[in-house]
mmCIF file of C-alpha atoms in Angstrom:
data_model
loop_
_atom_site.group_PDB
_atom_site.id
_atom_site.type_symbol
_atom_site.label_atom_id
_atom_site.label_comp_id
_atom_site.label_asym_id
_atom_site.label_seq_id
_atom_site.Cartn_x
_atom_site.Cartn_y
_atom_site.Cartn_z
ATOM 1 C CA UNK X 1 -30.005 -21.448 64.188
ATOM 2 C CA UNK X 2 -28.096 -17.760 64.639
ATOM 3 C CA UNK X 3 -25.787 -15.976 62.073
ATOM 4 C CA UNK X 4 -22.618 -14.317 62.902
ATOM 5 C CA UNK X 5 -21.569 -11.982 60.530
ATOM 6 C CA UNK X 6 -17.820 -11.383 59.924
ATOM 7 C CA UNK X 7 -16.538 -7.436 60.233
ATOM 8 C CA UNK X 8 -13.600 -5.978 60.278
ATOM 9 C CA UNK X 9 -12.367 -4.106 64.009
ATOM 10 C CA UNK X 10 -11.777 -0.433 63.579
ATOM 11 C CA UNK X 11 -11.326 1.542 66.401
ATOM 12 C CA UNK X 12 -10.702 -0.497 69.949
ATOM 13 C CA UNK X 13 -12.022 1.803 72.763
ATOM 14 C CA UNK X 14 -9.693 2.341 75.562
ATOM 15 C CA UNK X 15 -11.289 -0.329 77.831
ATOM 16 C CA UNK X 16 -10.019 -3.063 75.390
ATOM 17 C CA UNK X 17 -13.499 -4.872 76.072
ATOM 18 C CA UNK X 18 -15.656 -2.721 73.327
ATOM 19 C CA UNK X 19 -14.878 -0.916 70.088
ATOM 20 C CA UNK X 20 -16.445 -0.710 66.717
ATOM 21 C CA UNK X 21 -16.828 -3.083 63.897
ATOM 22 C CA UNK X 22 -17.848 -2.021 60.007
ATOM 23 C CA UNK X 23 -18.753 -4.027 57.037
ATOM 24 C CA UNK X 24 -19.827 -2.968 53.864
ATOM 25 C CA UNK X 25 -19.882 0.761 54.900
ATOM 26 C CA UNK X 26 -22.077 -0.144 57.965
ATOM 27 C CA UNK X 27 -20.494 0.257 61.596
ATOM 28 C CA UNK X 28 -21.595 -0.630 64.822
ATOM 29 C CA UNK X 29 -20.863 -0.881 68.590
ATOM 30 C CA UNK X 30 -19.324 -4.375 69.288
ATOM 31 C CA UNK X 31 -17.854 -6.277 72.710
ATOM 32 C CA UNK X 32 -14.644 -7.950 72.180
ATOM 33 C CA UNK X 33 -14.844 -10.215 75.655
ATOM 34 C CA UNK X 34 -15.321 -13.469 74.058
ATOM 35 C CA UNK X 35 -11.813 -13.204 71.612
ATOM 36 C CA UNK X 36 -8.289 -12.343 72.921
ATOM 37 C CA UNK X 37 -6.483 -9.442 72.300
ATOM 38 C CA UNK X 38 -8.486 -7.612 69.783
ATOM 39 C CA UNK X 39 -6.725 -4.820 67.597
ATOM 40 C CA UNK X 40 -7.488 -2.893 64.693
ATOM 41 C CA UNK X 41 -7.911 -4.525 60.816
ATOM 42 C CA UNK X 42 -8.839 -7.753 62.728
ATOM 43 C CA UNK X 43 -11.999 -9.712 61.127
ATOM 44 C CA UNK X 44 -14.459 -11.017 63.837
ATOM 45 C CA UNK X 45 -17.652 -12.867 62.865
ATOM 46 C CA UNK X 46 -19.978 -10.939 65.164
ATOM 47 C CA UNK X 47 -23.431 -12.211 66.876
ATOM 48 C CA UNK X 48 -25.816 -10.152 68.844
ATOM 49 C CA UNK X 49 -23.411 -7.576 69.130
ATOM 50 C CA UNK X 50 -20.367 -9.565 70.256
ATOM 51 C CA UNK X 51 -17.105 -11.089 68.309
ATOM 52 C CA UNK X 52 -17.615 -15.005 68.904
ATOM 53 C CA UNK X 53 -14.269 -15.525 67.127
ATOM 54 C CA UNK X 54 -11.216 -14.042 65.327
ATOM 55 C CA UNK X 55 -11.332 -15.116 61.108
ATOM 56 C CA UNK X 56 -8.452 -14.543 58.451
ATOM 57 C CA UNK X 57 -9.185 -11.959 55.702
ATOM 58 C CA UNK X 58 -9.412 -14.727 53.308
ATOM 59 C CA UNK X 59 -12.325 -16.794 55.765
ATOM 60 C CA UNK X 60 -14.329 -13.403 56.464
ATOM 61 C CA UNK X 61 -14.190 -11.772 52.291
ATOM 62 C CA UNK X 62 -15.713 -15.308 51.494
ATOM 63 C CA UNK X 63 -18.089 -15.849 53.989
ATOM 64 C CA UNK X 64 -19.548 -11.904 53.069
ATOM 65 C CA UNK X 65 -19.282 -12.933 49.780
ATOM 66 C CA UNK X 66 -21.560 -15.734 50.326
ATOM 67 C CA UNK X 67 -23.786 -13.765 52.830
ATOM 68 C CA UNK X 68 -24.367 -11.508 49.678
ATOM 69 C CA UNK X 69 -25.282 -14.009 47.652
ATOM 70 C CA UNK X 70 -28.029 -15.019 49.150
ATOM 71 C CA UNK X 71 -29.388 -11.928 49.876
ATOM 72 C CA UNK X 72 -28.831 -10.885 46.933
ATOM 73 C CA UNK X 73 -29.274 -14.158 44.914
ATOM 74 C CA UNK X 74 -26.455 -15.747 43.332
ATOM 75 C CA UNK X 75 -24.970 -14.237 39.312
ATOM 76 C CA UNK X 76 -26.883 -16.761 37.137
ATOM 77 C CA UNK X 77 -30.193 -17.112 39.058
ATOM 78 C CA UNK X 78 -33.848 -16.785 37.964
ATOM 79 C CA UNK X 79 -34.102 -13.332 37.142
#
């Protein structure tokens, strides 16, 4: 099974095809070819370097809320 993390676009390189993607202070390099029309402030869940899909705000702040979670174990777990 893979993981696609959701980031938000923020900068779209003049090709349209490639830009870069942050989340929680991290960026990276990401290809856009897989989603349509990519612009800045969208949310993309990302895998192996390329946006698989557009999300909502609402979709990707969950999902990276639940990401965190289990990383970083839920408030209320075994200590």
């Amino acid at each position: 099974m893979c993981i696609g993390i959701p980031m938000q676009i923020v900068e779209v390189y003049e090709d349209g095809i490639s830009g870069v993607i942050e989340a929680g202070g991290t960026k990276k390099h990401c290809f856009f070819m897989l989603i349509d029309n990519p612009k800045v402030g969208d949310y993309v869940l990302v895998h192996a370097g390329n946006a698989i899909s557009k999300l909502d705000e609402q979709e990707a702040k969950e999902n990276l809320e639940l990401i965190e979670q289990c990383l970083l174990g839920a408030k209320g777990a075994v200590e």
